[in-house]
Tab-separated table of C-alpha atoms in Angstrom:
chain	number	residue	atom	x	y	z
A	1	UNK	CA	11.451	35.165	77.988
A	2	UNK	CA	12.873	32.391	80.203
A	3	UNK	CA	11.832	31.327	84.201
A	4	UNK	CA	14.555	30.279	86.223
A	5	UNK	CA	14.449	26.326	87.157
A	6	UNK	CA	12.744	27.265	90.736
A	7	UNK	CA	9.883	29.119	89.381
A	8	UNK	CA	9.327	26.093	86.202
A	9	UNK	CA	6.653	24.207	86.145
A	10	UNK	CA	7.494	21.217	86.513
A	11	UNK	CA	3.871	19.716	86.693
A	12	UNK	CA	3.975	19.368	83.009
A	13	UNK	CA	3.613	16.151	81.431
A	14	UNK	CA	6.608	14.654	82.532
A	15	UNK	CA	8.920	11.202	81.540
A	16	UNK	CA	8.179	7.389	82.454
A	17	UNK	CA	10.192	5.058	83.401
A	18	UNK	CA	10.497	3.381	79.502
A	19	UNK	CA	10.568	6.779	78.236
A	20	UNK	CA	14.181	7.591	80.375
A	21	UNK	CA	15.467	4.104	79.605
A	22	UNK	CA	14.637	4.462	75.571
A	23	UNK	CA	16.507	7.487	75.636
A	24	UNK	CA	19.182	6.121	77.404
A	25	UNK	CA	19.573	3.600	75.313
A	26	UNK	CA	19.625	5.622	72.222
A	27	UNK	CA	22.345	7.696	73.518
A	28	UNK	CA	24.322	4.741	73.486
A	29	UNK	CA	23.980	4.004	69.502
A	30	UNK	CA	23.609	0.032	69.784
A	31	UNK	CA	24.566	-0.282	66.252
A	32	UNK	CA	27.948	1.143	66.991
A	33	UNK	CA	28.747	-2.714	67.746
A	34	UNK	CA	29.133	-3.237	64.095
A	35	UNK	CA	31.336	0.390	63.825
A	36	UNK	CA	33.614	-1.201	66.689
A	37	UNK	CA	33.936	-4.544	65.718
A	38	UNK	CA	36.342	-4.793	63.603
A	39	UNK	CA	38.792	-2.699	65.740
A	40	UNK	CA	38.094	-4.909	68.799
A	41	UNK	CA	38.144	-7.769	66.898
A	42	UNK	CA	42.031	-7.556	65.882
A	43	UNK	CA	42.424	-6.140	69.552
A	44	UNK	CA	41.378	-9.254	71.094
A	45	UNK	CA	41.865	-11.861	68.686
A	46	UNK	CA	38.307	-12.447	67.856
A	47	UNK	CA	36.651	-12.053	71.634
A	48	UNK	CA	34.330	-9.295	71.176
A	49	UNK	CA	31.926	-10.787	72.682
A	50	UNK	CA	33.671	-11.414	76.231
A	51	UNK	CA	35.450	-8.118	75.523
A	52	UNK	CA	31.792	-6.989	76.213
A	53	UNK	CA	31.188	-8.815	78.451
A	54	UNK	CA	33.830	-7.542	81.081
A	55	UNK	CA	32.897	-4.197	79.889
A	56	UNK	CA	29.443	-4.873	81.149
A	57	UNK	CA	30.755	-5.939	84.503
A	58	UNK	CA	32.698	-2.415	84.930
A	59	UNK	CA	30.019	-0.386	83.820
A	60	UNK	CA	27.492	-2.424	86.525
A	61	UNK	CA	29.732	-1.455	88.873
A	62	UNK	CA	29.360	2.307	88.168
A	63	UNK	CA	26.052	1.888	86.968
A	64	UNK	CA	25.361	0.981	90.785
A	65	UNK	CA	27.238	3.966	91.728
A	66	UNK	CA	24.654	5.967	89.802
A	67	UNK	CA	22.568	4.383	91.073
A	68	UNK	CA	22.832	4.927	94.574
A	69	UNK	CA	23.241	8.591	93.940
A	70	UNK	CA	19.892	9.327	92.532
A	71	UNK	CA	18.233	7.679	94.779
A	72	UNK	CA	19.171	9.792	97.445
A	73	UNK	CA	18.961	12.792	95.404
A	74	UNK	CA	16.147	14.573	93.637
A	75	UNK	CA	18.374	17.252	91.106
A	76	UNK	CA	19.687	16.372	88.403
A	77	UNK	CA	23.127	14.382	88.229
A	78	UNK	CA	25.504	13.275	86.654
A	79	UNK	CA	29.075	12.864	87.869
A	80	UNK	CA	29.461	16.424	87.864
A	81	UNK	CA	26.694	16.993	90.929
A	82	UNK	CA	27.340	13.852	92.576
A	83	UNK	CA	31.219	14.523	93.256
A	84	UNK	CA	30.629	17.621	94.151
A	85	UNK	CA	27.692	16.408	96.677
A	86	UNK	CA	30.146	13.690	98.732
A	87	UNK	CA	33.766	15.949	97.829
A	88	UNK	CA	33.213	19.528	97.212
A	89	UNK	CA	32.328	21.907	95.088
A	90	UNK	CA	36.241	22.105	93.810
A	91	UNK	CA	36.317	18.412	92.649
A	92	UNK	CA	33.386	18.527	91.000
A	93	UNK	CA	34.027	21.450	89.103
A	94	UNK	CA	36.817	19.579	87.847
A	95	UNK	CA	35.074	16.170	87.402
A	96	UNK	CA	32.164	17.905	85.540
A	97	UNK	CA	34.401	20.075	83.551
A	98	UNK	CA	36.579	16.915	82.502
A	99	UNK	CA	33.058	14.957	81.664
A	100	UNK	CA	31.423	17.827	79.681
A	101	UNK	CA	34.047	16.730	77.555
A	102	UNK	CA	32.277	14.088	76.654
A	103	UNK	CA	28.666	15.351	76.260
A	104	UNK	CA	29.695	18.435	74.099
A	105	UNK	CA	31.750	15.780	71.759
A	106	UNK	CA	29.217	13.116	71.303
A	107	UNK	CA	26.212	15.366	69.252
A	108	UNK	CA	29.427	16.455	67.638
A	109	UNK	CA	30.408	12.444	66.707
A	110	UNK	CA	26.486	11.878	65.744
A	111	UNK	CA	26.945	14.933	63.303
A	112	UNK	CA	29.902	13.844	61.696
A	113	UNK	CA	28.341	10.361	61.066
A	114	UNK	CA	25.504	11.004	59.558
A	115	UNK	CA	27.524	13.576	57.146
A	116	UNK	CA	29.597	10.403	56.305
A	117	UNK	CA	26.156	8.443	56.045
A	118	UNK	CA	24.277	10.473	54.080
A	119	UNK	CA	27.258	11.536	52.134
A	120	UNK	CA	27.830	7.502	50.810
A	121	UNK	CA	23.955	7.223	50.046
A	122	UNK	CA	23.488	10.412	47.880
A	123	UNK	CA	27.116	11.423	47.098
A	124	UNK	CA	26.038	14.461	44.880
A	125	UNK	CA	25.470	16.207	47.867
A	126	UNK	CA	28.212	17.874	49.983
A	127	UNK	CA	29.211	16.434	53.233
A	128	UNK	CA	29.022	19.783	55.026
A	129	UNK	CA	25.329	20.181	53.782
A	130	UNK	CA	24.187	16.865	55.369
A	131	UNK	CA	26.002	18.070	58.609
A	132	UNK	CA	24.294	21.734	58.363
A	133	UNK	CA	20.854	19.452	58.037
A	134	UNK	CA	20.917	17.007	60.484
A	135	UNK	CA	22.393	19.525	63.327
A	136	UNK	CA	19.720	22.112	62.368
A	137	UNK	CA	17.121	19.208	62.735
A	138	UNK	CA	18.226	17.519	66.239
A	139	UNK	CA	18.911	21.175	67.493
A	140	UNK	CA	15.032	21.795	66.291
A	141	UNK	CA	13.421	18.673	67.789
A	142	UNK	CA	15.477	19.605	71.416
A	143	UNK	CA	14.452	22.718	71.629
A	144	UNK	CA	10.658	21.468	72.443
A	145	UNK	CA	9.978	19.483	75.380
A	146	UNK	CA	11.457	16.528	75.747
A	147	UNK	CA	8.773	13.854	75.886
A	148	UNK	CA	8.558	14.726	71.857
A	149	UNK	CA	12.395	13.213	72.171
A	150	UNK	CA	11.212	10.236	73.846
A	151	UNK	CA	8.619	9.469	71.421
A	152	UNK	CA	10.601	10.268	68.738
A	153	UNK	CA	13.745	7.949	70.024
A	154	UNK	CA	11.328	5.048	70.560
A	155	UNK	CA	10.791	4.923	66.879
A	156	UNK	CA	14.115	5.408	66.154
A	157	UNK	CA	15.966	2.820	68.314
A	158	UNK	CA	12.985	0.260	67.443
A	159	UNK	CA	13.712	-0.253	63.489
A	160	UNK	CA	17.681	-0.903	63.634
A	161	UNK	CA	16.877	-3.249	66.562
A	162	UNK	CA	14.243	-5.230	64.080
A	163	UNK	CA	16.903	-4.648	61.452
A	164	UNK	CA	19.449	-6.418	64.207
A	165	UNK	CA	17.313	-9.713	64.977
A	166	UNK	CA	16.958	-10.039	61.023
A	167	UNK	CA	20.782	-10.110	61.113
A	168	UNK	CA	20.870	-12.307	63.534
A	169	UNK	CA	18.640	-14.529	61.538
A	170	UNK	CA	20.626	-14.571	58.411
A	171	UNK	CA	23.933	-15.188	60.502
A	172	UNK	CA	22.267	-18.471	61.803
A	173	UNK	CA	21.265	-19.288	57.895
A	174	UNK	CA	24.920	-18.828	56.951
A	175	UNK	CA	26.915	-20.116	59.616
A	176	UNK	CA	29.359	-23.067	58.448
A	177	UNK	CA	30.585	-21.289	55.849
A	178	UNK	CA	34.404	-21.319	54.784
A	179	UNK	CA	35.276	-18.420	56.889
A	180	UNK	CA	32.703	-18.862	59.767
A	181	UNK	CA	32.339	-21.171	62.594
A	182	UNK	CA	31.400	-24.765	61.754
A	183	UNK	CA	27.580	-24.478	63.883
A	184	UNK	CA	25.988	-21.775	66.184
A	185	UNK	CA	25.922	-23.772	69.106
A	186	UNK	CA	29.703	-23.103	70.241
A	187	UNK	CA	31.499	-20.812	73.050
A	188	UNK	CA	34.483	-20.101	70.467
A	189	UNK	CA	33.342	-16.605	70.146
A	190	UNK	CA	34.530	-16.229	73.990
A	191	UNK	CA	36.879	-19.058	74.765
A	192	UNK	CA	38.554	-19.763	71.313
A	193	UNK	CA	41.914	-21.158	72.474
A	194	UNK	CA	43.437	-17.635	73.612
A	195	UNK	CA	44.244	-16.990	76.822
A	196	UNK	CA	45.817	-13.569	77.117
A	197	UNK	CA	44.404	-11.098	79.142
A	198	UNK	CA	45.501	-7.830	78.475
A	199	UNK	CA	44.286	-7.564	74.553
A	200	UNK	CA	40.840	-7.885	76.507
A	201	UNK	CA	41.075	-5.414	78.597
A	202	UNK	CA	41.936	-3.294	76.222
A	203	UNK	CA	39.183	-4.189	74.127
A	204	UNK	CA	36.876	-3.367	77.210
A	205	UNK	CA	38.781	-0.283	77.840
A	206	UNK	CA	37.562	0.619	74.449
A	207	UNK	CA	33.909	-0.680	74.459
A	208	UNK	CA	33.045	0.887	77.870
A	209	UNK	CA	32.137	3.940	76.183
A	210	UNK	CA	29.457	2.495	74.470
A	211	UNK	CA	27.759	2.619	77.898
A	212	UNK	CA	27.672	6.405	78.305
A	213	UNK	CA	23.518	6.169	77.916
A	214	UNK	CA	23.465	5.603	82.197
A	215	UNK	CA	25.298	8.396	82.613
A	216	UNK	CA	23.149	10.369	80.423
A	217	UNK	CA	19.840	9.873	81.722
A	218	UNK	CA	20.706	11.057	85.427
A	219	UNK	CA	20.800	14.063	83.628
A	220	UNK	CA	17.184	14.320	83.514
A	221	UNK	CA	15.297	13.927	86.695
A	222	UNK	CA	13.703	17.183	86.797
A	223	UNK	CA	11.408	15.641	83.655
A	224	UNK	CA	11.188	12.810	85.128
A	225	UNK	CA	7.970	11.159	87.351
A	226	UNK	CA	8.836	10.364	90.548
A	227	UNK	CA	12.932	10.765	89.832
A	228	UNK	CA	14.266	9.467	93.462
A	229	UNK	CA	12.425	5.239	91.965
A	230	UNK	CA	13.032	6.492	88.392
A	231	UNK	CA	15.996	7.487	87.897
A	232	UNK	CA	18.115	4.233	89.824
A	233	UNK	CA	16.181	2.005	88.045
A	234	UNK	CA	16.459	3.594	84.397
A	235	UNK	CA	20.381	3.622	85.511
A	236	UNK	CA	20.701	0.294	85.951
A	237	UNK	CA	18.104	-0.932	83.298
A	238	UNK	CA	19.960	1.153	80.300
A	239	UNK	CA	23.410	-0.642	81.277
A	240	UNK	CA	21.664	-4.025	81.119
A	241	UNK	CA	19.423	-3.746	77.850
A	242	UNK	CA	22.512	-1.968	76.502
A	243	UNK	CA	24.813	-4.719	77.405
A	244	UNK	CA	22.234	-7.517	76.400
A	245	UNK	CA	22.540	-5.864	72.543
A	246	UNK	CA	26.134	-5.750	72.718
A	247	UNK	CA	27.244	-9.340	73.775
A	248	UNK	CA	24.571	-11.049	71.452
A	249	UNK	CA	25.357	-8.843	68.070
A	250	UNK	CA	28.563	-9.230	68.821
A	251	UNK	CA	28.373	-12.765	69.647
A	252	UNK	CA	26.635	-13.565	65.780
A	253	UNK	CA	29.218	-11.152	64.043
A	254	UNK	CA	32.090	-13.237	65.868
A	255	UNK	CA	30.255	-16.420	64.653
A	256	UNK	CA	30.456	-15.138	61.403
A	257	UNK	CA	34.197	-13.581	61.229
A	258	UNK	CA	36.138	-15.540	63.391
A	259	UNK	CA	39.061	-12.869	62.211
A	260	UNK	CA	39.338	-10.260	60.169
A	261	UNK	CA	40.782	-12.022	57.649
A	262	UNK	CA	37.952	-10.891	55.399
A	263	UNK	CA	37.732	-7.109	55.804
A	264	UNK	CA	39.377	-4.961	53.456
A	265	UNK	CA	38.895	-1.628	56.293
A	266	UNK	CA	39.023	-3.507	60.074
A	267	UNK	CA	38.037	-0.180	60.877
A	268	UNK	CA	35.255	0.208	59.068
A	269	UNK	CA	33.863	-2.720	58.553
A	270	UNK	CA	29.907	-2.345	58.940
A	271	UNK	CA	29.680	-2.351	55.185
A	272	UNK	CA	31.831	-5.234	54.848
A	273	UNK	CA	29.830	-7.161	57.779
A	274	UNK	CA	26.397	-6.170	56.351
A	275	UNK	CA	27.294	-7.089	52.972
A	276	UNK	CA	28.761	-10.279	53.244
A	277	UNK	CA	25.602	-11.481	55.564
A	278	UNK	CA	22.967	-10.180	53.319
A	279	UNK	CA	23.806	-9.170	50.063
A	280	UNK	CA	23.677	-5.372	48.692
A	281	UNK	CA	20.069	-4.835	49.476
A	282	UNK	CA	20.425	-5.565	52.590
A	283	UNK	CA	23.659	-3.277	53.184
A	284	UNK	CA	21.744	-0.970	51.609
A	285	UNK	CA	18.544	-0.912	54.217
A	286	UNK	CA	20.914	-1.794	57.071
A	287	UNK	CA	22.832	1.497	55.965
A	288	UNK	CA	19.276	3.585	56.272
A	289	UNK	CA	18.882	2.336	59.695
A	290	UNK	CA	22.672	3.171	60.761
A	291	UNK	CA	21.467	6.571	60.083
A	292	UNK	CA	18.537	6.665	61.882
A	293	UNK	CA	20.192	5.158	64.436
A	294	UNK	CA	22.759	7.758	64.353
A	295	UNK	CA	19.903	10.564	64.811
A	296	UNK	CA	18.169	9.343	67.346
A	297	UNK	CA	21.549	9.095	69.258
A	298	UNK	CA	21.906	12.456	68.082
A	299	UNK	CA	18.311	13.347	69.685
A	300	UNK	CA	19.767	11.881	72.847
A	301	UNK	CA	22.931	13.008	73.062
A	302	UNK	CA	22.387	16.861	72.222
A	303	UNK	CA	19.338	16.618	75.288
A	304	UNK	CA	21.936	15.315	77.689
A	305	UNK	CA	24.888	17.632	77.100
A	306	UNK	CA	22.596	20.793	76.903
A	307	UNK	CA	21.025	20.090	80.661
A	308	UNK	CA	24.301	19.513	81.788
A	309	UNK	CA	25.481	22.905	80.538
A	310	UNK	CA	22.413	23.951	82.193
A	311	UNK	CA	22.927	22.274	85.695
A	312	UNK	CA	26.331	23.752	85.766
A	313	UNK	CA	24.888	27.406	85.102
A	314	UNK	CA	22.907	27.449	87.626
A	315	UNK	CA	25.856	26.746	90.086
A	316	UNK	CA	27.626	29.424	87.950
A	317	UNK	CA	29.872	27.832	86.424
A	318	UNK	CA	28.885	29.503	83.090
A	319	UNK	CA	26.879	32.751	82.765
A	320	UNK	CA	23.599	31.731	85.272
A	321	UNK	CA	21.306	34.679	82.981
A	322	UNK	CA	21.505	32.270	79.642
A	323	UNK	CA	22.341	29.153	80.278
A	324	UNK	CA	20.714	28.683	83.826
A	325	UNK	CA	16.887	29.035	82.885
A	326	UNK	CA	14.402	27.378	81.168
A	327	UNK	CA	12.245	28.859	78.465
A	328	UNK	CA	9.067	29.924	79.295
A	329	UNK	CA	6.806	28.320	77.130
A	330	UNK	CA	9.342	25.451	76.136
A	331	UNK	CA	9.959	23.806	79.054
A	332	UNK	CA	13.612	23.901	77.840
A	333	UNK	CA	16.947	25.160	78.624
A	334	UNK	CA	17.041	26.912	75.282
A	335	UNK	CA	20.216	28.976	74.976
A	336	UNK	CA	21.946	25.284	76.251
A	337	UNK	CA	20.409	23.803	73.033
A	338	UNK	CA	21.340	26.381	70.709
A	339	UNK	CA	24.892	26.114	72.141
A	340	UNK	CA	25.664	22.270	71.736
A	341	UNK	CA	23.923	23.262	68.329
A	342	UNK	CA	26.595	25.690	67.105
A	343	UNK	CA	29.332	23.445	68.365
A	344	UNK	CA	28.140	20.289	66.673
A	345	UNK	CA	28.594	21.855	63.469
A	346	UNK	CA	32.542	22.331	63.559
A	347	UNK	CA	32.230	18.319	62.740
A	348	UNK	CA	32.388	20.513	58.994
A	349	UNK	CA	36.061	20.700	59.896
A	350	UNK	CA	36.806	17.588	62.119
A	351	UNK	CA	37.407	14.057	61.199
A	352	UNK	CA	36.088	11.217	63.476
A	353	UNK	CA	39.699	9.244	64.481
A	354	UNK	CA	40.231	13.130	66.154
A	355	UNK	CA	37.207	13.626	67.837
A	356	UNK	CA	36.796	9.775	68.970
A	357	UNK	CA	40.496	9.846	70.609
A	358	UNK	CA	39.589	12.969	73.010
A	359	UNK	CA	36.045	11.205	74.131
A	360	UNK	CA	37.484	8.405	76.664
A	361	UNK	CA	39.434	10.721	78.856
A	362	UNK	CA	36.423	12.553	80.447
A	363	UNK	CA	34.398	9.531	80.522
A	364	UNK	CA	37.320	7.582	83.108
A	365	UNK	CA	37.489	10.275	85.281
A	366	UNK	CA	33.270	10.526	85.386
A	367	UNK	CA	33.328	6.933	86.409
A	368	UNK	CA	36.217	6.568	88.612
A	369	UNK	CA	34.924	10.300	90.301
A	370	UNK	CA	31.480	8.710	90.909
A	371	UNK	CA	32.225	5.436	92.529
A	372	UNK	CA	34.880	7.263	94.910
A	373	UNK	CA	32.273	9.265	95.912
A	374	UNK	CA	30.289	6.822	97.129
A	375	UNK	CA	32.801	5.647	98.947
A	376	UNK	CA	33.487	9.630	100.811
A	377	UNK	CA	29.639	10.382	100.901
A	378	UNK	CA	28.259	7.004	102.447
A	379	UNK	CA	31.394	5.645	104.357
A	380	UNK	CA	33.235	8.826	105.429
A	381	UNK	CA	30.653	11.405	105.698
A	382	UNK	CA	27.569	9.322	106.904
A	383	UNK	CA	29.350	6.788	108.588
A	384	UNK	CA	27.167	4.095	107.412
A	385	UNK	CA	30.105	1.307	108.522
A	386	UNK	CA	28.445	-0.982	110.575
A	387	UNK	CA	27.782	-4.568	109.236
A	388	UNK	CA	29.038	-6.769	106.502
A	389	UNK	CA	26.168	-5.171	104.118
A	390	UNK	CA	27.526	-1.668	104.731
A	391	UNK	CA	31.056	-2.533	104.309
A	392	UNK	CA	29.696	-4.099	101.194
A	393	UNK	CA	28.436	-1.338	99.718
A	394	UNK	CA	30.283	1.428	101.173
A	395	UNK	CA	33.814	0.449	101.239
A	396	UNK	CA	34.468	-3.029	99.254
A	397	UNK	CA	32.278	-2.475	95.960
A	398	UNK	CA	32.908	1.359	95.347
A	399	UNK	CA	36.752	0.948	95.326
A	400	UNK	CA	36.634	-2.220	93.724
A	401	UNK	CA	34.894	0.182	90.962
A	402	UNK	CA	37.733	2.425	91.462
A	403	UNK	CA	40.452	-0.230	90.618
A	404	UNK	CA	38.610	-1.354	87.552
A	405	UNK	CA	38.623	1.997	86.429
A	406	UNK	CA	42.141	2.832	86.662
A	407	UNK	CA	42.939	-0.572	85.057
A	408	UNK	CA	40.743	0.729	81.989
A	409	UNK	CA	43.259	3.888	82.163
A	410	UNK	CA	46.317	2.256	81.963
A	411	UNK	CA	44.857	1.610	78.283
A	412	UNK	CA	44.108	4.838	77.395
A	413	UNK	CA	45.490	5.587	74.044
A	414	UNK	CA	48.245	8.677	74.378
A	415	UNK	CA	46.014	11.096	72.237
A	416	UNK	CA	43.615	10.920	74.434
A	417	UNK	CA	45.506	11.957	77.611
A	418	UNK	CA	47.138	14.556	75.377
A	419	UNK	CA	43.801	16.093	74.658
A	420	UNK	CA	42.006	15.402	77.728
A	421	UNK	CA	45.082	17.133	79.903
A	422	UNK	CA	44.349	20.222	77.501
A	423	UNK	CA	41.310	20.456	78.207
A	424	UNK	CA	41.774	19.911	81.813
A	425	UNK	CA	44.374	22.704	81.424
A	426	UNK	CA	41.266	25.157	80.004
A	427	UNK	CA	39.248	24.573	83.302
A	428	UNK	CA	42.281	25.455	85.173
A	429	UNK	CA	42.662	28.560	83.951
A	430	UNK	CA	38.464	28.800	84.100
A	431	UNK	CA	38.412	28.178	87.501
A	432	UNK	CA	41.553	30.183	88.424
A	433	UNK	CA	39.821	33.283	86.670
A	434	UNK	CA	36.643	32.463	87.986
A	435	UNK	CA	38.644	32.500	91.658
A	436	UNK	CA	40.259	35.873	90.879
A	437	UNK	CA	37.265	37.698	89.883
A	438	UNK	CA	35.667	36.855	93.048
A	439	UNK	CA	38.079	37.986	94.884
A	440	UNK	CA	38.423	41.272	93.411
A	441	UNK	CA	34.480	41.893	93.630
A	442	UNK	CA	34.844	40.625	96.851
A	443	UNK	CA	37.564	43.591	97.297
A	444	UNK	CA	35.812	46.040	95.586
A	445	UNK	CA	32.541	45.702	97.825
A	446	UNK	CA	35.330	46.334	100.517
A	447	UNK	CA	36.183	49.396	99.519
């Protein structure tokens, strides 16, 4: 039996403010720093660290964007609601369509990590059954209410983190060493006698999407106390605590490897890293927390993309009977769960270079939709214009967001436009059918 979203009760123990922002930041994986690193690493010629950095400084931007949004709005978000709030109910079709690219992929990405996980720790059993496993148990854990996510994504993101500052530790015992920087005291990890621009940028370009987590938790105001405070300031606190994790890991692995002189797999170098800091036990333990990182950003990830399936059926976008209500007794939107569920197994048959390529696309076109909207909702529409603090906010920092956006997509790899104009292509045809149908009922009723 399932309640449609106007009739739930939503006086049920609901989120706090730490409880959004943990979740937030486990949908963002911070131990995917040591996945990336040795890809951005040969990208930048050893600036990770202010690869980050300026990836921080475009996600604040957007971030703000959020921001803004839910604090003027009580539903739900995302970039999906908010363009279609300030530009129509057309563009945000799109825009959502283009982003649900994103959420649907990501439980997917989780899945297909923790086969490859679990896979190198106990090798005698198959990949696919580790993938079965940990999708079964993530779809499980979602389908109860979500404060049980919260709690569970507190302990989850806590241990890797402690893992983390012990990593830090042992990098400051072994720096000076043949291949490392001389002492730890030194801005060579930002400034080390390169000056090119463009292999940052495209560093950034690639280590923005370790900010999704901001996006994710405007997702969730309806289980959320007091959403319109909330929400903004879980935005804007999950970009900062994620970015503060990025730049210093980053900044002790870059201490360590200057280069990547030293890795026989750049792009897989967590073992590698892990190894050569601690030793084999410690790759070993290090290795156990990758994977719990890697479920509780599976926790995360699977909550956001199923409530943004939901908040789509309900404006019928997909069948408004199934994937529009919430469970009676759950609290949840069920069917939405069971559905990123199914779909996060196929990472059976996918391999991660595939399903990483296709992720950036929707997650430009979220940003760059959200900070023009800001622009159309608060400077065209409500004419908020007068004074230097309006023109601030309204005109010169949401298109400045814009701009850093599309210089982010003048990096985006060609796969990745390949796949994300296909799936554009699909919601075309959705929408055009959707269009048609209407019409004919429309017709029909006529007659």
């Amino acid at each position: 039996m399932v309640i449609s979203v106007k009739n739930a009760d939503f006086s049920l123990k609901k989120m706090s403010l730490w409880q959004v922002v943990i979740i937030g930041v486990a949908y963002m994986t911070p131990m995917v720093v040591f996945d990336t690193f040795g890809i951005v690493s040969g990208i930048t010629d050893g600036r990770v660290p202010l690869a980050y950095i300026l990836a921080l400084f475009a996600m604040l931007l957007t971030a703000f964007s959020y921001a803004r949004f839910s604090r003027v709005s009580g539903d739900s978000g995302s970039a999906y609601n908010y363009t279609a709030q300030s530009c129509g109910a057309k563009a945000g079709f799109f825009v959502g369509w283009c982003s649900l690219l994103d959420y649907i992929l990501l439980p997917l990405v989780n899945a297909l990590l923790a086969g490859i996980y679990l896979e190198a720790v106990i090798p005698s059993v198959p990949y696919w059954v580790w993938v079965v496993l940990f999708t079964g148990l993530v779809t499980l854990i979602n389908c109860f209410r979500i404060n049980i996510l919260a709690n569970l994504s507190l302990v989850f993101v806590l241990l890797p983190l402690l893992l983390m500052v012990l990593f830090i530790y042992l990098v400051i015992q072994g720096v000076g060493s043949a291949q490392g920087y001389d002492h730890v005291l030194t801005l060579a990890p930002l400034f080390n006698g390169d000056s090119s621009v463009l292999p940052l940028i495209a560093g950034a370009s690639i280590l923005c999407f370790s900010f999704l987590g901001f996006d994710a938790v405007t997702t969730m105001s309806h289980e959320t106390k007091d959403p319109q405070k909330n929400i903004p300031r879980a935005v804007l606190l999950t970009t900062l605590a994620g970015g503060a994790i990025f730049i210093t890991a980053s900044w002790f692995i870059q201490l360590y490897f200057p280069t990547n002189v030293r890795f026989n797999k750049p792009d897989e170098a967590l073992p590698e890293i892990v190894l050569y800091v601690g030793g084999a036990l410690f790759q070993a333990v290090f290795l156990c927390a990758q994977i719990m990182n890697t479920f509780a950003s599976g926790l995360a990830t699977h909550a956001s993309a199923s409530r943004l399936i939901h908040i789509m059926a309900k404006d019928g976008i997909f069948p408004k009977a199934t994937f529009g209500q919430l469970h009676a007794r759950l609290g949840t939107p069920l069917y939405a769960v069971l559905s990123i569920g199914l779909i996060s197994l196929s990472a059976i048959f996918l391999d991660l270079a595939t399903v990483v390529s296709m992720i950036s696309f929707g997650a430009l076109i979220a940003f760059t939709a959200v900070n023009f909207s800001v622009f159309v909702k608060f400077y065209l529409l409500e004419k908020q214009t007068q004074g230097v603090k309006n023109k601030c906010l309204n005109l010169i920092l949401p298109l400045l967001s814009v701009l850093v956006m599309l210089c982010l997509w003048v990096n985006l790899e060609r796969n990745a436009l390949i796949f994300g104009c296909s799936w554009l292509a699909i919601g075309i045809g959705l929408f055009i059918y959707k269009k048609l149908k209407k019409q004919n009922i429309v017709i029909g009723n006529a007659y």
